[in-house]
Short mmCIF file of C-alpha atoms in Angstrom, two decimals:
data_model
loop_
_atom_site.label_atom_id
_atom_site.label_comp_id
_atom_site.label_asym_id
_atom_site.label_seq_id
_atom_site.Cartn_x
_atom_site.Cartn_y
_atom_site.Cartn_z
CA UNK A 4 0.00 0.00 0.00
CA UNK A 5 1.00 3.56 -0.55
CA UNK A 6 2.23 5.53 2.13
CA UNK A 7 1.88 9.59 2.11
CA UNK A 8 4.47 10.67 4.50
CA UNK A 9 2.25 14.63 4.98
CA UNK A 10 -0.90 12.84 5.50
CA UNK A 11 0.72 10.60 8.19
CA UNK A 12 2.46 13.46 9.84
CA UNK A 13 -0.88 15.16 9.87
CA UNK A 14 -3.03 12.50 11.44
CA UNK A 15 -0.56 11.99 13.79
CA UNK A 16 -0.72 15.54 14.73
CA UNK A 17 -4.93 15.61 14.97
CA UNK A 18 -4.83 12.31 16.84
CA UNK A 19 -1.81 13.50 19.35
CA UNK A 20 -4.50 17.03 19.70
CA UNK A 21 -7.36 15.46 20.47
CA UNK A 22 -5.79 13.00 22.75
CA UNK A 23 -4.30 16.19 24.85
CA UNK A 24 -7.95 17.44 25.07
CA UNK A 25 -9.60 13.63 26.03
CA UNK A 26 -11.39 13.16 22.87
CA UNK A 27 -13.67 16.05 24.02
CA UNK A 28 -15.01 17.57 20.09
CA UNK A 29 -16.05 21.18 21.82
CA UNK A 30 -12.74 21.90 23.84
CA UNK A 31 -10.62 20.85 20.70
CA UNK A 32 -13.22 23.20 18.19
CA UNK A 33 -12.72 25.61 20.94
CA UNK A 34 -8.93 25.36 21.32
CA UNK A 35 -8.72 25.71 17.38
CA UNK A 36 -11.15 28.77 17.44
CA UNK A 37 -8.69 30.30 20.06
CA UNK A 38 -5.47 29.76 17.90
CA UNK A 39 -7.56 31.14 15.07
CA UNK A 40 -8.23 34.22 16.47
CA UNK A 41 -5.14 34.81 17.97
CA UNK A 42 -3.59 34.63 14.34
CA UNK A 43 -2.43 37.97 13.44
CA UNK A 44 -0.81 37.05 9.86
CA UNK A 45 -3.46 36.51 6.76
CA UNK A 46 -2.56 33.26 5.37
CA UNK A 47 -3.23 34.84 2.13
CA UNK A 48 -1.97 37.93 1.42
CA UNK A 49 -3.19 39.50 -1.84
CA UNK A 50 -6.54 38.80 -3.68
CA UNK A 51 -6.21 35.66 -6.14
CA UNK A 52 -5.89 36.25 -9.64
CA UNK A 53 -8.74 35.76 -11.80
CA UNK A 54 -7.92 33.45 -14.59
CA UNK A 55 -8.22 34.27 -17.92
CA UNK A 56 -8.84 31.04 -19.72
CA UNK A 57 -12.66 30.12 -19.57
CA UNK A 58 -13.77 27.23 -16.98
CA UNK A 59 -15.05 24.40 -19.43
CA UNK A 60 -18.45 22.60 -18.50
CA UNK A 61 -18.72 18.64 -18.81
#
C-alpha cells in the first residue's frame, strides 16, 4: 500500500491534539477557534488572480 508521508504526519498531529484534550469535540473546536483568532498574519496575502482562460463545462 501507498504511504503519504504529509498525511501521516498530519493524522498523527490531529490524533496526538485530540488526545491532549480527552477526545472532548467542543474543547478541541474551541482550542482551534482560540489559535484562530489569535492569528495575526493573513494566510493569504493578496486577492487571487482571476484566470483568464474560460472554466469548461462537462
Amino acid at each position: 500500500m501507498w504511504n503519504d508521508e504529509i498525511l501521516e504526519e498530519i493524522h498523527k498531529y490531529r490524533e496526538e491534539h485530540a488526545k491532549s484534550f480527552n477526545y472532548d469535540l467542543h474543547a478541541i473546536v474551541e482550542d482551534l477557534r482560540r489559535k484562530q483568532a489569535a492569528r495575526v498574519k493573513q494566510i493569504i496575502s493578496k486577492p487571487l488572480k482571476e484566470s483568464k482562460k474560460p472554466m469548461q463545462s462537462t
